[in-house]
mmCIF file of C-alpha atoms in Angstrom:
data_model
loop_
_atom_site.group_PDB
_atom_site.id
_atom_site.type_symbol
_atom_site.label_atom_id
_atom_site.label_comp_id
_atom_site.label_asym_id
_atom_site.label_seq_id
_atom_site.Cartn_x
_atom_site.Cartn_y
_atom_site.Cartn_z
ATOM 1 C CA ARG B 1 0.013 0.045 0.229
ATOM 2 C CA SER B 2 1.144 3.816 -0.267
ATOM 3 C CA SER B 3 2.304 5.608 2.402
ATOM 4 C CA ASP B 4 -0.797 7.333 4.107
ATOM 5 C CA LEU B 5 0.666 11.336 3.541
ATOM 6 C CA ILE B 6 -1.026 9.165 -0.688
ATOM 7 C CA TYR B 7 -3.568 7.128 0.623
ATOM 8 C CA ASN B 8 -4.932 10.384 2.253
ATOM 9 C CA LEU B 9 -4.565 11.962 -0.525
ATOM 10 C CA LYS B 10 -5.769 9.851 -2.551
ATOM 11 C CA LYS B 11 -9.294 10.068 -0.505
ATOM 12 C CA ILE B 12 -9.654 13.628 -0.573
ATOM 13 C CA ALA B 13 -9.119 14.254 -4.786
ATOM 14 C CA LYS B 14 -12.003 10.960 -4.715
ATOM 15 C CA ALA B 15 -14.086 13.133 -2.884
ATOM 16 C CA VAL B 16 -13.483 16.626 -4.563
ATOM 17 C CA ALA B 17 -13.839 15.223 -7.703
ATOM 18 C CA LYS B 18 -17.270 14.552 -8.432
ATOM 19 C CA SER B 19 -17.854 18.627 -7.923
ATOM 20 C CA ASP B 20 -16.422 21.964 -10.491
ATOM 21 C CA SER B 21 -14.895 23.380 -7.806
ATOM 22 C CA THR B 22 -11.269 25.739 -8.520
ATOM 23 C CA ILE B 23 -8.849 23.107 -7.180
ATOM 24 C CA LEU B 24 -5.266 24.403 -6.536
ATOM 25 C CA ILE B 25 -2.321 21.218 -6.097
ATOM 26 C CA ARG B 26 0.841 22.293 -4.205
ATOM 27 C CA GLY B 27 4.433 20.514 -4.460
ATOM 28 C CA GLU B 28 7.645 20.448 -5.559
ATOM 29 C CA SER B 29 9.098 20.216 -8.904
ATOM 30 C CA GLY B 30 8.770 16.577 -10.074
ATOM 31 C CA THR B 31 6.122 15.384 -7.646
ATOM 32 C CA GLY B 32 3.715 14.653 -10.502
ATOM 33 C CA LYS B 33 0.996 17.853 -10.266
ATOM 34 C CA GLU B 34 -0.417 16.648 -13.787
ATOM 35 C CA LEU B 35 -0.326 13.081 -12.700
ATOM 36 C CA LEU B 36 -2.446 13.974 -9.816
ATOM 37 C CA ALA B 37 -4.593 16.586 -12.121
ATOM 38 C CA ARG B 38 -5.686 13.886 -14.312
ATOM 39 C CA ALA B 39 -6.462 11.498 -11.687
ATOM 40 C CA ILE B 40 -9.010 14.156 -10.762
ATOM 41 C CA LYS B 41 -10.212 14.694 -14.299
ATOM 42 C CA ASN B 42 -10.820 10.624 -14.908
ATOM 43 C CA LEU B 43 -12.891 10.509 -11.626
ATOM 44 C CA SER B 44 -15.144 13.280 -12.674
ATOM 45 C CA GLN B 45 -18.653 13.841 -14.612
ATOM 46 C CA ARG B 46 -15.930 15.238 -16.791
ATOM 47 C CA GLU B 47 -14.058 12.502 -17.700
ATOM 48 C CA ASN B 48 -15.009 11.822 -21.732
ATOM 49 C CA GLN B 49 -14.402 15.562 -22.295
ATOM 50 C CA ARG B 50 -11.428 17.261 -22.839
ATOM 51 C CA PHE B 51 -8.210 17.974 -20.574
ATOM 52 C CA ILE B 52 -6.270 20.461 -21.747
ATOM 53 C CA THR B 53 -2.749 21.984 -19.688
ATOM 54 C CA ILE B 54 -0.596 24.569 -20.537
ATOM 55 C CA ASN B 55 2.545 25.197 -19.264
ATOM 56 C CA CYS B 56 1.918 29.218 -18.099
ATOM 57 C CA ALA B 57 6.044 29.066 -17.085
ATOM 58 C CA ALA B 58 6.542 27.713 -20.493
ATOM 59 C CA ILE B 59 5.294 30.295 -22.854
ATOM 60 C CA PRO B 60 5.998 34.404 -23.190
ATOM 61 C CA ASP B 61 3.643 36.735 -21.640
ATOM 62 C CA SER B 62 3.382 38.433 -25.499
ATOM 63 C CA LEU B 63 1.953 34.598 -26.363
ATOM 64 C CA ILE B 64 -0.044 32.468 -23.813
ATOM 65 C CA GLU B 65 -2.591 35.401 -23.668
ATOM 66 C CA SER B 66 -3.772 34.489 -26.966
ATOM 67 C CA GLU B 67 -3.484 31.315 -26.099
ATOM 68 C CA LEU B 68 -6.088 31.145 -23.560
ATOM 69 C CA PHE B 69 -8.432 33.367 -24.705
ATOM 70 C CA GLY B 70 -8.493 33.080 -28.281
ATOM 71 C CA TYR B 71 -8.015 36.112 -31.183
ATOM 72 C CA GLU B 72 -10.189 37.220 -33.718
ATOM 73 C CA GLU B 73 -9.466 36.795 -37.740
ATOM 74 C CA GLY B 74 -7.917 40.043 -38.641
ATOM 75 C CA THR B 75 -6.480 41.091 -34.942
ATOM 76 C CA PHE B 76 -2.175 40.489 -35.245
ATOM 77 C CA THR B 77 -0.435 40.355 -38.762
ATOM 78 C CA GLY B 78 0.165 36.446 -39.891
ATOM 79 C CA ALA B 79 -3.180 35.441 -37.435
ATOM 80 C CA ASN B 80 -4.943 32.649 -38.713
ATOM 81 C CA LYS B 81 -7.645 33.523 -41.220
ATOM 82 C CA GLY B 82 -11.082 33.221 -39.073
ATOM 83 C CA GLY B 83 -8.896 34.123 -35.863
ATOM 84 C CA LYS B 84 -8.368 31.625 -33.197
ATOM 85 C CA LEU B 85 -10.479 29.763 -30.504
ATOM 86 C CA GLY B 86 -8.883 30.337 -26.802
ATOM 87 C CA LEU B 87 -7.950 27.410 -24.619
ATOM 88 C CA PHE B 88 -10.792 28.071 -22.511
ATOM 89 C CA GLU B 89 -13.174 27.903 -25.242
ATOM 90 C CA LEU B 90 -11.378 24.398 -26.445
ATOM 91 C CA ALA B 91 -11.452 23.567 -22.987
ATOM 92 C CA SER B 92 -15.624 23.936 -22.770
ATOM 93 C CA GLY B 93 -17.384 21.558 -20.828
ATOM 94 C CA GLY B 94 -13.918 20.305 -19.673
ATOM 95 C CA THR B 95 -11.143 20.538 -17.481
ATOM 96 C CA LEU B 96 -7.804 22.919 -17.798
ATOM 97 C CA PHE B 97 -5.231 22.358 -16.393
ATOM 98 C CA LEU B 98 -2.598 25.391 -15.345
ATOM 99 C CA ASP B 99 0.457 24.687 -14.643
ATOM 100 C CA GLU B 100 3.012 27.479 -12.782
ATOM 101 C CA ILE B 101 0.359 29.393 -12.023
ATOM 102 C CA GLY B 102 2.312 31.138 -10.154
ATOM 103 C CA ASP B 103 4.809 32.922 -13.057
ATOM 104 C CA ILE B 104 1.726 34.507 -15.515
ATOM 105 C CA SER B 105 2.103 38.676 -15.106
ATOM 106 C CA SER B 106 -0.314 40.944 -12.905
ATOM 107 C CA THR B 107 -1.513 41.703 -16.571
ATOM 108 C CA LEU B 108 -3.161 37.710 -16.901
ATOM 109 C CA GLN B 109 -3.787 37.642 -13.028
ATOM 110 C CA ALA B 110 -6.482 39.933 -13.796
ATOM 111 C CA LYS B 111 -8.008 38.954 -16.895
ATOM 112 C CA LEU B 112 -8.035 35.185 -15.334
ATOM 113 C CA LEU B 113 -9.889 36.472 -12.766
ATOM 114 C CA ARG B 114 -12.098 38.019 -14.290
ATOM 115 C CA VAL B 115 -13.238 34.720 -16.388
ATOM 116 C CA LEU B 116 -13.893 32.699 -13.295
ATOM 117 C CA GLN B 117 -15.797 35.899 -11.669
ATOM 118 C CA GLU B 118 -17.888 35.834 -14.532
ATOM 119 C CA HIS B 119 -17.484 31.998 -16.541
ATOM 120 C CA ARG B 120 -17.167 34.197 -19.851
ATOM 121 C CA VAL B 121 -14.495 34.484 -22.017
ATOM 122 C CA ARG B 122 -13.207 37.834 -24.203
ATOM 123 C CA ARG B 123 -11.168 37.007 -27.753
ATOM 124 C CA ILE B 124 -8.645 38.903 -28.044
ATOM 125 C CA GLY B 125 -9.616 42.100 -30.590
ATOM 126 C CA GLY B 126 -13.174 40.691 -30.387
ATOM 127 C CA ASN B 127 -16.544 42.489 -28.235
ATOM 128 C CA ARG B 128 -18.238 39.118 -27.367
ATOM 129 C CA GLU B 129 -18.222 37.599 -24.472
ATOM 130 C CA ILE B 130 -18.273 33.534 -24.982
ATOM 131 C CA PRO B 131 -19.921 31.982 -21.949
ATOM 132 C CA ILE B 132 -17.603 28.604 -21.145
ATOM 133 C CA ASN B 133 -18.011 25.372 -18.783
ATOM 134 C CA VAL B 134 -14.765 24.466 -17.776
ATOM 135 C CA ARG B 135 -13.075 23.367 -14.917
ATOM 136 C CA ILE B 136 -9.938 25.314 -13.714
ATOM 137 C CA ILE B 137 -7.491 23.164 -11.545
ATOM 138 C CA SER B 138 -4.180 24.778 -10.828
ATOM 139 C CA ALA B 139 -0.561 23.686 -9.998
ATOM 140 C CA THR B 140 2.201 25.815 -8.948
ATOM 141 C CA ASN B 141 6.013 24.690 -6.568
ATOM 142 C CA CYS B 142 6.276 29.127 -5.929
ATOM 143 C CA ASN B 143 4.774 30.704 -2.390
ATOM 144 C CA LEU B 144 1.790 32.278 -2.914
ATOM 145 C CA GLU B 145 1.160 32.871 -0.231
ATOM 146 C CA GLN B 146 4.335 35.300 0.623
ATOM 147 C CA MET B 147 3.817 36.252 -2.904
ATOM 148 C CA VAL B 148 0.142 38.283 -2.118
ATOM 149 C CA LYS B 149 2.232 39.694 1.516
ATOM 150 C CA ASP B 150 4.975 40.874 -1.324
ATOM 151 C CA GLY B 151 2.684 41.946 -3.857
ATOM 152 C CA LEU B 152 3.390 39.515 -7.095
ATOM 153 C CA PHE B 153 -0.025 37.718 -7.455
ATOM 154 C CA ARG B 154 -3.431 39.280 -6.875
ATOM 155 C CA GLN B 155 -5.072 37.619 -3.257
ATOM 156 C CA ASP B 156 -8.510 37.914 -4.723
ATOM 157 C CA LEU B 157 -7.289 35.767 -7.769
ATOM 158 C CA TYR B 158 -5.327 33.165 -5.204
ATOM 159 C CA TYR B 159 -8.883 32.740 -3.586
ATOM 160 C CA ARG B 160 -10.907 32.192 -6.008
ATOM 161 C CA LEU B 161 -8.063 29.730 -7.008
ATOM 162 C CA ASN B 162 -7.391 27.992 -3.822
ATOM 163 C CA VAL B 163 -10.876 26.953 -2.999
ATOM 164 C CA ILE B 164 -9.454 23.807 -2.705
ATOM 165 C CA PRO B 165 -5.765 22.854 -2.171
ATOM 166 C CA LEU B 166 -4.131 20.016 -2.454
ATOM 167 C CA TYR B 167 -0.932 18.934 -1.475
ATOM 168 C CA LEU B 168 1.535 17.257 -3.090
ATOM 169 C CA PRO B 169 4.344 16.194 -0.319
ATOM 170 C CA PRO B 170 8.405 15.104 -1.786
ATOM 171 C CA LEU B 171 9.338 11.403 -2.183
ATOM 172 C CA ARG B 172 11.562 12.301 0.255
ATOM 173 C CA GLU B 173 9.023 12.923 2.652
ATOM 174 C CA ARG B 174 7.349 9.411 2.150
ATOM 175 C CA ARG B 175 9.677 7.096 1.225
ATOM 176 C CA GLU B 176 7.276 4.153 1.670
ATOM 177 C CA ASP B 177 6.391 4.597 -2.012
ATOM 178 C CA ILE B 178 9.332 4.211 -3.971
ATOM 179 C CA ARG B 179 9.873 0.788 -3.156
ATOM 180 C CA LEU B 180 6.122 0.890 -4.952
ATOM 181 C CA LEU B 181 7.093 3.730 -7.355
ATOM 182 C CA ALA B 182 10.345 2.201 -8.468
ATOM 183 C CA ASN B 183 8.726 -1.364 -9.419
ATOM 184 C CA TYR B 184 6.166 0.581 -11.380
ATOM 185 C CA LEU B 185 8.214 2.537 -12.936
ATOM 186 C CA PHE B 186 10.704 -0.215 -13.966
ATOM 187 C CA GLN B 187 7.863 -2.279 -14.975
ATOM 188 C CA SER B 188 6.305 0.147 -17.429
ATOM 189 C CA THR B 189 9.979 1.388 -18.864
ATOM 190 C CA VAL B 190 11.226 -2.203 -19.399
ATOM 191 C CA ASN B 191 8.235 -2.823 -21.488
ATOM 192 C CA ASN B 192 9.570 -0.610 -24.266
ATOM 193 C CA ILE B 193 12.699 -1.968 -23.753
ATOM 194 C CA ASN B 194 14.233 -4.757 -25.302
ATOM 195 C CA THR B 195 15.980 -6.335 -22.381
ATOM 196 C CA SER B 196 15.896 -9.885 -20.446
ATOM 197 C CA ILE B 197 16.438 -7.784 -17.187
ATOM 198 C CA LYS B 198 13.430 -9.260 -14.711
ATOM 199 C CA SER B 199 13.661 -7.528 -11.729
ATOM 200 C CA ILE B 200 14.896 -4.752 -9.098
ATOM 201 C CA SER B 201 17.514 -5.832 -6.717
ATOM 202 C CA GLN B 202 17.378 -5.507 -2.969
ATOM 203 C CA GLU B 203 20.704 -4.010 -3.368
ATOM 204 C CA ALA B 204 19.270 -1.330 -6.175
ATOM 205 C CA PHE B 205 16.411 -0.989 -3.590
ATOM 206 C CA GLU B 206 18.574 0.069 -0.401
ATOM 207 C CA LYS B 207 20.287 2.335 -2.820
ATOM 208 C CA LEU B 208 16.880 3.836 -4.149
ATOM 209 C CA ASN B 209 15.924 3.984 -0.498
ATOM 210 C CA ASN B 210 18.778 6.114 0.564
ATOM 211 C CA TYR B 211 18.414 9.088 -1.707
ATOM 212 C CA ASP B 212 17.011 12.003 -1.198
ATOM 213 C CA TYR B 213 15.365 12.924 -4.432
ATOM 214 C CA PRO B 214 16.173 16.755 -4.805
ATOM 215 C CA GLY B 215 14.136 16.218 -8.806
ATOM 216 C CA ASN B 216 11.595 13.799 -7.564
ATOM 217 C CA VAL B 217 8.947 10.952 -8.436
ATOM 218 C CA ARG B 218 10.324 12.268 -12.166
ATOM 219 C CA GLU B 219 14.190 11.890 -11.182
ATOM 220 C CA LEU B 220 13.364 8.322 -9.519
ATOM 221 C CA SER B 221 11.784 7.844 -12.860
ATOM 222 C CA ASN B 222 15.114 9.133 -15.133
ATOM 223 C CA ILE B 223 16.999 7.092 -12.493
ATOM 224 C CA ILE B 224 15.157 3.768 -13.567
ATOM 225 C CA GLU B 225 15.382 3.918 -17.270
ATOM 226 C CA ARG B 226 18.755 4.494 -16.857
ATOM 227 C CA ALA B 227 19.971 1.832 -15.029
ATOM 228 C CA ILE B 228 17.884 -0.705 -17.365
ATOM 229 C CA ASN B 229 20.092 1.321 -20.383
ATOM 230 C CA VAL B 230 23.471 0.587 -18.575
ATOM 231 C CA ALA B 231 22.438 -3.046 -17.064
ATOM 232 C CA ARG B 232 21.492 -4.358 -20.500
ATOM 233 C CA GLY B 233 25.153 -3.409 -21.887
ATOM 234 C CA PRO B 234 25.522 -3.203 -25.606
#
């Protein structure tokens, strides 16, 4: 069985999945926040609808607004003929996962707050208010409370996003999960690699258990894949 921390998190996630309340997932990088968001979507009434993700830290401010809200024809030089649907419209009826939400600009914060309050979106260059039906799940590894105090994140948006807070603990705080995760990652990796390696040795498990994993589950996955490739040999 998984650790008590993860067992309790699963219970809470299952309970809140059926509602449409906004969820904020907190946790260090690599802990599996998107996997948790997908699991919630799969347990929700929107399970057969779209799950669309956007990494807010990976897209420049100049582009992220058009990605989220879309734009009308003729808004930009070289814009698509007929304009473009934004992710809020594309995800309508389903779930929109906003990863790294702590990295969005103050301008985008204000526009996102408006969407959350009114459940309507206006494309860039347009004047129509388009109703949307989207469940928002966001995630961050930032200390949003400190950012609010420092004036870097809107308090009203923080409260809108943080209706249901979930925390994914780092791997070093739930060592009971290392063997379980390692076995799962081993099997899924072996299935994609032609190798005669059958299992992880006890000695390897001991080494895995004595490491702190600053990169969390993502780092464990990389370690397992690397070890299988090295053990397989030329």
